[in-house]
Amino acid sequence: MSNRMWGGRFATGPDAIMEEINASIGFDQRLYGQDIAGSIAHATMLAEVGILTHEDRDAIVAGLETVRAEIEAGTFTFSRALEDIHMNVESRLKELIGEAAGRLHTARSRNDQVATDFRLYVRDTIDTLVAQIRALQLALVRRAEAEVETILPGFTHLQNAQPVTFGHHLLAYVEMLGRDHGRFEDARRRLNENPLGSAALAGTPYPIDRELTTVALGFDRPTANSLDAVSDRDFVLETLSAASLCAMHLSRFAEELVIWSSAQFGFIKLSDRFTTGSSIMPQKRNPDAAELIRAKVGRIMGALTSLTMVMKGLPLAYSKDMQEDKEVAFDAFDSLSLSLAAMTGMVEDLRTNPERMRTSAAAGFSTATDVADWLVREADIPFRDAHHITGQLVALCEQKGIGLEGLTIEDFKFIDHRIDSRIHKVLSVEASVAARRSYGGTAPQNVAAQAARWKKHLTGEDAEPVRVGRPGGHGDGAE
């Protein structure tokens, strides 16, 4: 049987293989909400300009609302023979209201219809992802407030470098996520143009009013070129690019959670809510949620690469290749949404081991730079010379099997007579972090201020001041 939705050109139905490769209803049915919204806006506009009677418009809108209710109730039957969400909705609409349903497709094509539906879907997705990013940022900020003075080893090359505060480390990810938020918002601004009315590729001879559908669907403006409107998928690619960067940031943090929760580090502990056990080793607590987040970036970036390859050789305007845009995008956006939710849960769930963190931060001569800085400030020694002297002090420590804080004043003077007892004040990790008060530095008062700034930005409320140097804290109380 021929597919009557295609018209009279085709006398027979498609081969089973053709139906299998051609149908998209298995995945694009999730666009039903956007498809129905676009059709209601289109029907309303057609009535306003006199192409459609108000009676037909009312019947179409009522029928579409019935279709929506059936889909949401799970009673709607999707047909592969009808290919996609557009034909499935229109076919059911005809069953419900009869001939008037056939007037709905006046002055539009599936080409501008799907472009409109997909823009609406991506816009809705961006709004959801942005809300999730902000929720994760707020969870990180609240955790940072609680860890203003908690000492953590700062690494370069995954080697002990200089001590930082755990709050400072967490706020680094808040900054990354802030950039992610901005990229999604930028993508949203650019995608928010209305393709509806571009028809198949050349526009339409009907006297439509594209401004009406633009306002009804919440777009900023109609697209200015019909060829570009139906063939553009930049809005998906740009959103996938933003998603890839966001997923990469989550993956970096996930890697740190995996490292920190290992027995070798023991900086944090995740509860049973976000870990799993082993089928053979009863002692294991595996950070599987973090590991899976770490892996999701491959799927998300793969979607970006896949769609880029689909689009790279397509002439204007629409080609069926573009049907391949949705599955990869749906999967990528679902993966990022799940990763953001899981990461937010882990940030709220994790518990720190401040003593273990501090011990590790003090290892590896992490205050060596503080010694060099002291030599520059207090002994007026050029930094390159101070660097060399500090290296000699580290070598002496290695010979003695002690840390810098274990050197006596005689040991210091043996290396350089200009050193005096004041140097002992800079040898603790607490003194090291407290000294780094430059804007953006790790000093506890800086961290408290940045956490308050972010909290106000994310909630619209003034944050409670974080008290630095509180009793029982890990800092030295430096203000």
Tab-separated table of C-alpha atoms in Angstrom:
chain	number	residue	atom	x	y	z
A	1	MET	CA	0.000	0.000	0.000
A	2	SER	CA	1.373	3.409	-0.913
A	3	ASN	CA	2.004	5.974	1.789
A	4	ARG	CA	-0.779	8.482	1.086
A	5	MET	CA	1.109	11.126	3.023
A	6	TRP	CA	3.586	11.246	0.128
A	7	GLY	CA	0.867	12.030	-2.432
A	8	GLY	CA	0.098	10.447	-5.786
A	9	ARG	CA	3.640	10.126	-7.132
A	10	PHE	CA	4.193	6.702	-5.534
A	11	ALA	CA	2.052	3.764	-6.639
A	12	THR	CA	3.496	1.135	-4.291
A	13	GLY	CA	4.750	1.079	-0.758
A	14	PRO	CA	8.417	1.030	0.278
A	15	ASP	CA	10.458	-2.130	0.565
A	16	ALA	CA	10.849	-3.419	4.122
A	17	ILE	CA	14.524	-2.482	4.084
A	18	MET	CA	13.680	0.989	2.825
A	19	GLU	CA	11.142	1.384	5.613
A	20	GLU	CA	13.732	0.260	8.151
A	21	ILE	CA	16.388	2.740	7.053
A	22	ASN	CA	13.958	5.595	6.398
A	23	ALA	CA	11.820	5.623	9.538
A	24	SER	CA	12.767	7.952	12.363
A	25	ILE	CA	9.706	7.607	14.577
A	26	GLY	CA	11.641	5.290	16.894
A	27	PHE	CA	13.614	8.270	18.160
A	28	ASP	CA	12.001	11.491	16.948
A	29	GLN	CA	8.767	10.774	18.789
A	30	ARG	CA	10.273	12.657	21.704
A	31	LEU	CA	9.727	15.823	19.626
A	32	TYR	CA	5.952	15.452	19.936
A	33	GLY	CA	5.564	18.422	22.287
A	34	GLN	CA	7.512	20.751	20.036
A	35	ASP	CA	5.788	19.413	16.922
A	36	ILE	CA	2.330	20.020	18.350
A	37	ALA	CA	3.293	23.484	19.617
A	38	GLY	CA	4.615	24.409	16.173
A	39	SER	CA	1.467	23.108	14.469
A	40	ILE	CA	-0.805	25.047	16.818
A	41	ALA	CA	1.167	28.232	16.148
A	42	HIS	CA	1.060	27.573	12.403
A	43	ALA	CA	-2.692	26.890	12.368
A	44	THR	CA	-3.363	29.999	14.430
A	45	MET	CA	-1.311	32.109	12.042
A	46	LEU	CA	-3.069	30.638	8.970
A	47	ALA	CA	-6.405	31.607	10.483
A	48	GLU	CA	-5.227	35.112	11.344
A	49	VAL	CA	-4.169	35.811	7.736
A	50	GLY	CA	-7.312	34.249	6.261
A	51	ILE	CA	-5.798	31.096	4.738
A	52	LEU	CA	-7.654	28.901	7.222
A	53	THR	CA	-11.117	29.424	8.646
A	54	HIS	CA	-11.401	29.959	12.356
A	55	GLU	CA	-13.628	26.889	12.549
A	56	ASP	CA	-10.943	24.719	10.971
A	57	ARG	CA	-8.337	26.332	13.224
A	58	ASP	CA	-10.367	25.517	16.329
A	59	ALA	CA	-10.876	21.924	15.197
A	60	ILE	CA	-7.176	21.514	14.444
A	61	VAL	CA	-6.082	22.951	17.788
A	62	ALA	CA	-8.554	20.811	19.725
A	63	GLY	CA	-7.462	17.734	17.793
A	64	LEU	CA	-3.801	18.432	18.403
A	65	GLU	CA	-4.437	18.824	22.117
A	66	THR	CA	-6.157	15.433	22.058
A	67	VAL	CA	-3.135	13.924	20.315
A	68	ARG	CA	-0.868	15.465	22.935
A	69	ALA	CA	-2.981	13.994	25.734
A	70	GLU	CA	-2.931	10.551	24.109
A	71	ILE	CA	0.849	10.583	23.754
A	72	GLU	CA	1.354	11.717	27.326
A	73	ALA	CA	-1.078	9.075	28.568
A	74	GLY	CA	0.767	6.372	26.622
A	75	THR	CA	-2.288	5.424	24.541
A	76	PHE	CA	-1.024	6.791	21.228
A	77	THR	CA	0.084	4.190	18.670
A	78	PHE	CA	3.194	5.231	16.729
A	79	SER	CA	3.465	3.772	13.226
A	80	ARG	CA	6.774	3.072	11.494
A	81	ALA	CA	4.957	3.148	8.162
A	82	LEU	CA	4.271	6.833	8.787
A	83	GLU	CA	8.023	7.457	9.166
A	84	ASP	CA	8.257	10.333	11.609
A	85	ILE	CA	6.560	12.306	14.341
A	86	HIS	CA	5.092	14.819	11.886
A	87	MET	CA	3.215	12.231	9.821
A	88	ASN	CA	2.141	10.277	12.894
A	89	VAL	CA	0.588	13.350	14.462
A	90	GLU	CA	-1.043	14.499	11.234
A	91	SER	CA	-2.466	11.047	10.496
A	92	ARG	CA	-4.030	10.786	13.943
A	93	LEU	CA	-5.320	14.342	13.617
A	94	LYS	CA	-7.135	13.357	10.421
A	95	GLU	CA	-8.721	10.383	12.195
A	96	LEU	CA	-9.963	12.755	14.888
A	97	ILE	CA	-11.228	15.751	12.882
A	98	GLY	CA	-11.400	14.640	9.274
A	99	GLU	CA	-10.724	16.822	6.232
A	100	ALA	CA	-9.707	19.927	8.157
A	101	ALA	CA	-6.491	18.151	9.192
A	102	GLY	CA	-5.309	18.222	5.581
A	103	ARG	CA	-5.352	22.031	5.613
A	104	LEU	CA	-2.778	22.218	8.411
A	105	HIS	CA	0.156	21.562	6.096
A	106	THR	CA	-0.641	24.563	3.902
A	107	ALA	CA	2.387	26.876	3.510
A	108	ARG	CA	4.837	24.612	5.262
A	109	SER	CA	6.999	21.541	4.619
A	110	ARG	CA	8.402	18.814	6.778
A	111	ASN	CA	11.730	20.553	6.160
A	112	ASP	CA	10.852	23.746	8.008
A	113	GLN	CA	8.676	21.765	10.416
A	114	VAL	CA	11.528	19.573	11.651
A	115	ALA	CA	13.919	22.531	11.737
A	116	THR	CA	11.442	24.340	13.969
A	117	ASP	CA	10.763	21.322	16.173
A	118	PHE	CA	14.441	20.611	16.675
A	119	ARG	CA	15.292	24.224	17.496
A	120	LEU	CA	12.533	24.245	20.094
A	121	TYR	CA	13.796	20.958	21.519
A	122	VAL	CA	17.414	22.099	21.719
A	123	ARG	CA	16.286	25.370	23.294
A	124	ASP	CA	14.340	23.462	25.945
A	125	THR	CA	17.341	21.185	26.488
A	126	ILE	CA	19.667	24.123	26.968
A	127	ASP	CA	17.336	25.573	29.592
A	128	THR	CA	17.373	22.255	31.454
A	129	LEU	CA	21.157	21.862	31.254
A	130	VAL	CA	21.760	25.442	32.374
A	131	ALA	CA	19.568	24.860	35.440
A	132	GLN	CA	21.538	21.690	36.223
A	133	ILE	CA	24.856	23.491	35.816
A	134	ARG	CA	23.744	26.156	38.269
A	135	ALA	CA	22.645	23.472	40.737
A	136	LEU	CA	26.075	21.851	40.547
A	137	GLN	CA	27.786	25.206	40.932
A	138	LEU	CA	25.739	25.943	44.039
A	139	ALA	CA	26.579	22.532	45.513
A	140	LEU	CA	30.278	23.225	44.906
A	141	VAL	CA	30.024	26.712	46.421
A	142	ARG	CA	28.327	25.395	49.549
A	143	ARG	CA	30.969	22.707	49.900
A	144	ALA	CA	33.684	25.333	49.373
A	145	GLU	CA	32.193	27.436	52.181
A	146	ALA	CA	32.612	24.457	54.492
A	147	GLU	CA	36.189	23.857	53.326
A	148	VAL	CA	37.583	27.401	53.365
A	149	GLU	CA	40.546	26.404	55.559
A	150	THR	CA	40.894	22.717	54.690
A	151	ILE	CA	44.425	22.210	53.362
A	152	LEU	CA	44.830	20.219	50.150
A	153	PRO	CA	47.985	19.458	48.181
A	154	GLY	CA	48.040	21.440	44.966
A	155	PHE	CA	49.540	19.464	42.101
A	156	THR	CA	51.324	20.106	38.868
A	157	HIS	CA	52.192	17.019	36.814
A	158	LEU	CA	50.282	15.188	39.609
A	159	GLN	CA	53.274	15.910	41.844
A	160	ASN	CA	53.085	17.922	45.054
A	161	ALA	CA	53.536	21.552	44.098
A	162	GLN	CA	52.131	24.027	46.648
A	163	PRO	CA	49.437	23.700	49.296
A	164	VAL	CA	46.021	25.138	48.486
A	165	THR	CA	42.687	25.058	50.236
A	166	PHE	CA	40.072	22.516	49.258
A	167	GLY	CA	37.545	25.319	48.951
A	168	HIS	CA	39.796	27.053	46.432
A	169	HIS	CA	40.100	23.840	44.443
A	170	LEU	CA	36.318	23.386	44.317
A	171	LEU	CA	35.773	26.967	43.214
A	172	ALA	CA	38.030	26.312	40.211
A	173	TYR	CA	35.302	24.018	38.905
A	174	VAL	CA	32.669	26.643	39.640
A	175	GLU	CA	34.587	28.957	37.311
A	176	MET	CA	34.759	26.278	34.594
A	177	LEU	CA	31.045	25.609	34.879
A	178	GLY	CA	30.400	29.338	34.680
A	179	ARG	CA	32.064	29.356	31.266
A	180	ASP	CA	29.987	26.328	30.276
A	181	HIS	CA	26.862	28.195	31.313
A	182	GLY	CA	27.909	31.131	29.143
A	183	ARG	CA	28.543	28.936	26.111
A	184	PHE	CA	25.095	27.347	26.375
A	185	GLU	CA	23.463	30.757	26.721
A	186	ASP	CA	25.387	32.007	23.670
A	187	ALA	CA	24.211	28.980	21.679
A	188	ARG	CA	20.639	29.626	22.812
A	189	ARG	CA	20.737	33.227	21.625
A	190	ARG	CA	21.933	32.217	18.176
A	191	LEU	CA	19.482	29.335	17.730
A	192	ASN	CA	16.442	31.363	18.760
A	193	GLU	CA	15.324	32.162	15.212
A	194	ASN	CA	12.125	30.802	13.673
A	195	PRO	CA	12.457	28.637	10.522
A	196	LEU	CA	8.701	28.060	10.203
A	197	GLY	CA	7.440	29.530	6.930
A	198	SER	CA	10.598	28.710	5.003
A	199	ALA	CA	8.677	25.706	3.608
A	200	ALA	CA	10.711	23.167	1.644
A	201	LEU	CA	13.582	25.505	0.750
A	202	ALA	CA	12.327	28.566	-1.162
A	203	GLY	CA	9.633	30.075	1.026
A	204	THR	CA	5.933	30.033	0.148
A	205	PRO	CA	3.597	31.996	-2.147
A	206	TYR	CA	0.928	32.136	0.568
A	207	PRO	CA	0.545	35.468	2.404
A	208	ILE	CA	1.750	34.125	5.762
A	209	ASP	CA	2.850	36.208	8.746
A	210	ARG	CA	6.060	34.755	10.150
A	211	GLU	CA	6.146	37.303	12.943
A	212	LEU	CA	2.985	35.752	14.412
A	213	THR	CA	4.515	32.280	14.694
A	214	THR	CA	7.779	33.799	15.905
A	215	VAL	CA	6.049	35.456	18.842
A	216	ALA	CA	3.837	32.441	19.548
A	217	LEU	CA	6.822	30.081	19.772
A	218	GLY	CA	9.046	32.428	21.776
A	219	PHE	CA	11.619	33.024	19.059
A	220	ASP	CA	13.435	36.336	18.791
A	221	ARG	CA	13.046	36.725	15.023
A	222	PRO	CA	12.245	34.725	11.873
A	223	THR	CA	15.154	33.281	9.918
A	224	ALA	CA	16.184	35.574	7.056
A	225	ASN	CA	17.065	32.984	4.414
A	226	SER	CA	14.836	30.025	3.621
A	227	LEU	CA	17.662	27.889	2.200
A	228	ASP	CA	19.762	28.336	5.326
A	229	ALA	CA	16.769	27.882	7.616
A	230	VAL	CA	15.931	24.356	6.479
A	231	SER	CA	19.516	23.147	6.036
A	232	ASP	CA	21.156	24.652	9.127
A	233	ARG	CA	22.194	22.418	11.996
A	234	ASP	CA	24.763	24.796	13.441
A	235	PHE	CA	22.491	25.241	16.443
A	236	VAL	CA	22.843	21.547	17.268
A	237	LEU	CA	26.579	21.483	16.589
A	238	GLU	CA	27.193	24.549	18.731
A	239	THR	CA	25.177	23.088	21.592
A	240	LEU	CA	27.028	19.774	21.259
A	241	SER	CA	30.303	21.707	21.340
A	242	ALA	CA	29.262	23.404	24.570
A	243	ALA	CA	28.142	20.019	25.896
A	244	SER	CA	31.514	18.464	25.012
A	245	LEU	CA	33.429	21.119	26.926
A	246	CYS	CA	31.112	20.796	29.909
A	247	ALA	CA	31.475	17.008	29.861
A	248	MET	CA	35.247	17.385	29.690
A	249	HIS	CA	35.175	19.540	32.828
A	250	LEU	CA	33.017	16.974	34.606
A	251	SER	CA	35.418	14.252	33.491
A	252	ARG	CA	38.402	16.108	34.979
A	253	PHE	CA	36.639	16.455	38.312
A	254	ALA	CA	35.480	12.837	38.151
A	255	GLU	CA	39.084	11.749	37.686
A	256	GLU	CA	40.058	13.654	40.811
A	257	LEU	CA	37.245	12.053	42.784
A	258	VAL	CA	38.492	8.639	41.660
A	259	ILE	CA	42.047	9.480	42.745
A	260	TRP	CA	41.078	11.158	46.003
A	261	SER	CA	38.842	8.283	47.086
A	262	SER	CA	41.537	5.645	46.537
A	263	ALA	CA	43.229	4.009	49.515
A	264	GLN	CA	46.538	5.537	48.445
A	265	PHE	CA	45.140	9.070	48.760
A	266	GLY	CA	42.186	8.726	51.134
A	267	PHE	CA	41.261	12.412	50.856
A	268	ILE	CA	37.525	11.816	50.475
A	269	LYS	CA	34.948	9.107	50.985
A	270	LEU	CA	31.810	8.545	48.943
A	271	SER	CA	28.890	6.754	50.544
A	272	ASP	CA	27.059	3.678	49.298
A	273	ARG	CA	24.780	5.995	47.330
A	274	PHE	CA	27.461	6.659	44.712
A	275	THR	CA	29.720	3.616	44.913
A	276	THR	CA	29.450	-0.085	44.176
A	277	GLY	CA	31.129	-3.211	45.475
A	278	SER	CA	33.018	-6.060	43.886
A	279	SER	CA	31.656	-9.506	43.058
A	280	ILE	CA	34.852	-11.109	44.407
A	281	MET	CA	36.615	-8.596	46.663
A	282	PRO	CA	34.409	-7.769	49.672
A	283	GLN	CA	36.540	-4.838	50.796
A	284	LYS	CA	36.044	-2.811	47.600
A	285	ARG	CA	34.152	0.479	47.355
A	286	ASN	CA	34.345	1.500	43.708
A	287	PRO	CA	33.594	5.103	42.626
A	288	ASP	CA	31.597	3.871	39.639
A	289	ALA	CA	29.457	7.007	39.277
A	290	ALA	CA	32.591	9.121	38.858
A	291	GLU	CA	34.108	6.622	36.440
A	292	LEU	CA	30.992	6.601	34.278
A	293	ILE	CA	30.904	10.407	34.206
A	294	ARG	CA	34.533	10.281	33.105
A	295	ALA	CA	33.540	7.998	30.230
A	296	LYS	CA	30.488	9.968	29.077
A	297	VAL	CA	32.621	12.645	27.434
A	298	GLY	CA	33.487	10.082	24.755
A	299	ARG	CA	29.843	9.677	23.786
A	300	ILE	CA	29.156	13.399	23.903
A	301	MET	CA	32.194	14.434	21.891
A	302	GLY	CA	31.511	11.505	19.569
A	303	ALA	CA	28.087	12.979	18.833
A	304	LEU	CA	29.696	16.289	17.914
A	305	THR	CA	32.142	14.565	15.593
A	306	SER	CA	29.435	12.358	14.084
A	307	LEU	CA	27.118	15.239	13.206
A	308	THR	CA	30.007	17.326	11.895
A	309	MET	CA	30.833	14.499	9.506
A	310	VAL	CA	27.181	14.232	8.439
A	311	MET	CA	26.976	17.945	7.629
A	312	LYS	CA	30.391	18.572	6.081
A	313	GLY	CA	29.556	17.492	2.520
A	314	LEU	CA	25.888	18.420	2.182
A	315	PRO	CA	24.860	20.853	-0.572
A	316	LEU	CA	21.970	23.211	0.060
A	317	ALA	CA	19.284	22.648	1.035
A	318	TYR	CA	17.800	19.693	2.931
A	319	SER	CA	19.117	16.151	2.502
A	320	LYS	CA	17.909	13.012	4.246
A	321	ASP	CA	21.371	12.668	5.790
A	322	MET	CA	20.232	15.292	8.263
A	323	GLN	CA	17.871	12.791	9.851
A	324	GLU	CA	21.020	11.471	11.534
A	325	ASP	CA	21.213	14.623	13.643
A	326	LYS	CA	18.753	13.556	16.308
A	327	GLU	CA	19.807	10.210	17.745
A	328	VAL	CA	23.346	11.356	18.513
A	329	ALA	CA	22.146	14.678	19.903
A	330	PHE	CA	19.470	13.067	22.073
A	331	ASP	CA	22.008	10.613	23.466
A	332	ALA	CA	24.599	13.312	24.112
A	333	PHE	CA	22.192	15.642	25.882
A	334	ASP	CA	20.773	12.783	27.963
A	335	SER	CA	24.297	11.732	28.920
A	336	LEU	CA	25.301	15.233	29.974
A	337	SER	CA	22.107	15.733	31.966
A	338	LEU	CA	22.656	12.467	33.823
A	339	SER	CA	26.319	13.328	34.453
A	340	LEU	CA	25.446	16.737	35.897
A	341	ALA	CA	22.865	15.171	38.210
A	342	ALA	CA	25.278	12.465	39.366
A	343	MET	CA	28.116	14.934	39.954
A	344	THR	CA	25.856	17.210	41.992
A	345	GLY	CA	24.877	14.214	44.101
A	346	MET	CA	28.501	13.228	44.693
A	347	VAL	CA	29.554	16.753	45.682
A	348	GLU	CA	26.772	16.808	48.270
A	349	ASP	CA	27.576	13.260	49.382
A	350	LEU	CA	31.370	13.248	49.749
A	351	ARG	CA	33.110	13.521	53.112
A	352	THR	CA	36.631	14.842	53.475
A	353	ASN	CA	39.573	13.617	55.545
A	354	PRO	CA	41.266	16.931	56.442
A	355	GLU	CA	44.102	15.310	58.413
A	356	ARG	CA	45.058	13.087	55.494
A	357	MET	CA	44.864	16.019	53.111
A	358	ARG	CA	47.078	18.199	55.299
A	359	THR	CA	49.673	15.492	55.796
A	360	SER	CA	49.885	14.993	52.063
A	361	ALA	CA	50.031	18.743	51.420
A	362	ALA	CA	53.020	19.070	53.758
A	363	ALA	CA	54.938	16.294	51.999
A	364	GLY	CA	57.313	16.743	49.106
A	365	PHE	CA	58.757	20.065	50.320
A	366	SER	CA	55.603	21.878	49.215
A	367	THR	CA	56.595	25.090	51.037
A	368	ALA	CA	59.897	25.391	49.184
A	369	THR	CA	58.585	28.275	47.111
A	370	ASP	CA	57.649	30.054	50.345
A	371	VAL	CA	61.286	29.761	51.436
A	372	ALA	CA	62.465	31.250	48.157
A	373	ASP	CA	59.920	34.056	48.423
A	374	TRP	CA	61.079	34.775	51.988
A	375	LEU	CA	64.684	35.059	50.800
A	376	VAL	CA	63.595	37.574	48.171
A	377	ARG	CA	61.443	39.635	50.528
A	378	GLU	CA	63.471	39.534	53.724
A	379	ALA	CA	67.072	39.032	52.585
A	380	ASP	CA	66.891	40.999	49.335
A	381	ILE	CA	68.222	38.058	47.352
A	382	PRO	CA	67.392	37.882	43.601
A	383	PHE	CA	64.783	35.227	42.953
A	384	ARG	CA	67.020	33.064	40.762
A	385	ASP	CA	69.631	32.979	43.530
A	386	ALA	CA	66.903	32.329	46.113
A	387	HIS	CA	65.666	29.445	43.988
A	388	HIS	CA	69.180	27.944	43.975
A	389	ILE	CA	69.604	28.355	47.740
A	390	THR	CA	66.232	26.724	48.365
A	391	GLY	CA	67.263	23.819	46.175
A	392	GLN	CA	70.314	23.333	48.379
A	393	LEU	CA	68.076	23.359	51.460
A	394	VAL	CA	65.856	20.672	49.908
A	395	ALA	CA	68.933	18.584	49.137
A	396	LEU	CA	70.043	18.914	52.778
A	397	CYS	CA	66.583	17.812	53.940
A	398	GLU	CA	66.792	14.761	51.708
A	399	GLN	CA	70.183	13.875	53.232
A	400	LYS	CA	68.768	14.188	56.729
A	401	GLY	CA	65.460	12.513	55.898
A	402	ILE	CA	63.390	15.434	57.190
A	403	GLY	CA	61.104	18.152	55.843
A	404	LEU	CA	61.936	21.842	55.620
A	405	GLU	CA	60.162	22.463	58.905
A	406	GLY	CA	62.620	20.039	60.547
A	407	LEU	CA	65.711	22.132	59.725
A	408	THR	CA	67.311	24.054	62.567
A	409	ILE	CA	68.476	27.616	62.232
A	410	GLU	CA	72.012	26.248	62.132
A	411	ASP	CA	71.069	24.098	59.152
A	412	PHE	CA	69.677	27.132	57.363
A	413	LYS	CA	72.746	29.259	58.090
A	414	PHE	CA	75.006	26.428	56.943
A	415	ILE	CA	73.479	26.890	53.484
A	416	ASP	CA	73.296	30.703	53.596
A	417	HIS	CA	74.279	32.989	56.477
A	418	ARG	CA	71.646	35.591	55.535
A	419	ILE	CA	68.820	33.367	56.761
A	420	ASP	CA	67.516	34.060	60.278
A	421	SER	CA	64.918	32.509	62.578
A	422	ARG	CA	62.027	34.407	61.034
A	423	ILE	CA	62.060	31.882	58.218
A	424	HIS	CA	60.321	29.350	60.472
A	425	LYS	CA	57.139	31.419	60.165
A	426	VAL	CA	56.712	30.517	56.495
A	427	LEU	CA	57.359	26.774	56.691
A	428	SER	CA	53.862	25.529	57.616
A	429	VAL	CA	51.257	24.747	54.991
A	430	GLU	CA	48.813	26.994	56.850
A	431	ALA	CA	51.195	29.922	56.556
A	432	SER	CA	51.741	29.116	52.892
A	433	VAL	CA	48.064	29.295	51.939
A	434	ALA	CA	47.407	32.283	54.186
A	435	ALA	CA	50.164	34.238	52.442
A	436	ARG	CA	48.615	33.879	48.997
A	437	ARG	CA	46.261	36.820	49.256
A	438	SER	CA	46.637	38.124	45.702
A	439	TYR	CA	43.330	38.330	43.875
A	440	GLY	CA	42.388	34.831	42.782
A	441	GLY	CA	44.780	33.233	45.263
A	442	THR	CA	44.097	30.419	47.718
A	443	ALA	CA	44.167	32.377	50.990
A	444	PRO	CA	41.155	31.462	53.153
A	445	GLN	CA	39.778	35.001	53.167
A	446	ASN	CA	39.939	35.012	49.357
A	447	VAL	CA	38.097	31.728	49.171
A	448	ALA	CA	35.422	32.975	51.554
A	449	ALA	CA	34.946	36.117	49.465
A	450	GLN	CA	34.752	34.224	46.180
A	451	ALA	CA	32.312	31.700	47.625
A	452	ALA	CA	30.106	34.563	48.847
A	453	ARG	CA	30.288	36.244	45.429
A	454	TRP	CA	29.256	33.075	43.607
A	455	LYS	CA	26.527	32.265	46.105
A	456	LYS	CA	24.995	35.699	45.659
A	457	HIS	CA	25.205	35.328	41.882
A	458	LEU	CA	23.616	31.873	41.868
A	459	THR	CA	20.871	32.494	44.408
A	460	GLY	CA	20.326	36.230	44.188
A	461	GLU	CA	20.828	36.414	47.931
A	462	ASP	CA	23.673	37.691	50.063
A	463	ALA	CA	25.735	34.803	51.348
A	464	GLU	CA	26.374	34.395	55.042
A	465	PRO	CA	29.915	35.546	55.778
A	466	VAL	CA	32.330	32.651	56.193
A	467	ARG	CA	34.405	33.108	59.320
A	468	VAL	CA	38.098	32.563	58.653
A	469	GLY	CA	40.282	31.351	61.511
A	470	ARG	CA	37.303	29.978	63.449
A	471	PRO	CA	37.968	27.783	66.487
A	472	GLY	CA	38.576	24.221	65.440
A	473	GLY	CA	39.511	25.267	61.895
A	474	HIS	CA	42.620	24.193	60.119
A	475	GLY	CA	43.961	27.667	59.376
A	476	ASP	CA	46.188	29.947	61.408
A	477	GLY	CA	43.539	32.656	61.650
A	478	ALA	CA	45.309	35.064	59.310
A	479	GLU	CA	42.999	37.800	58.134
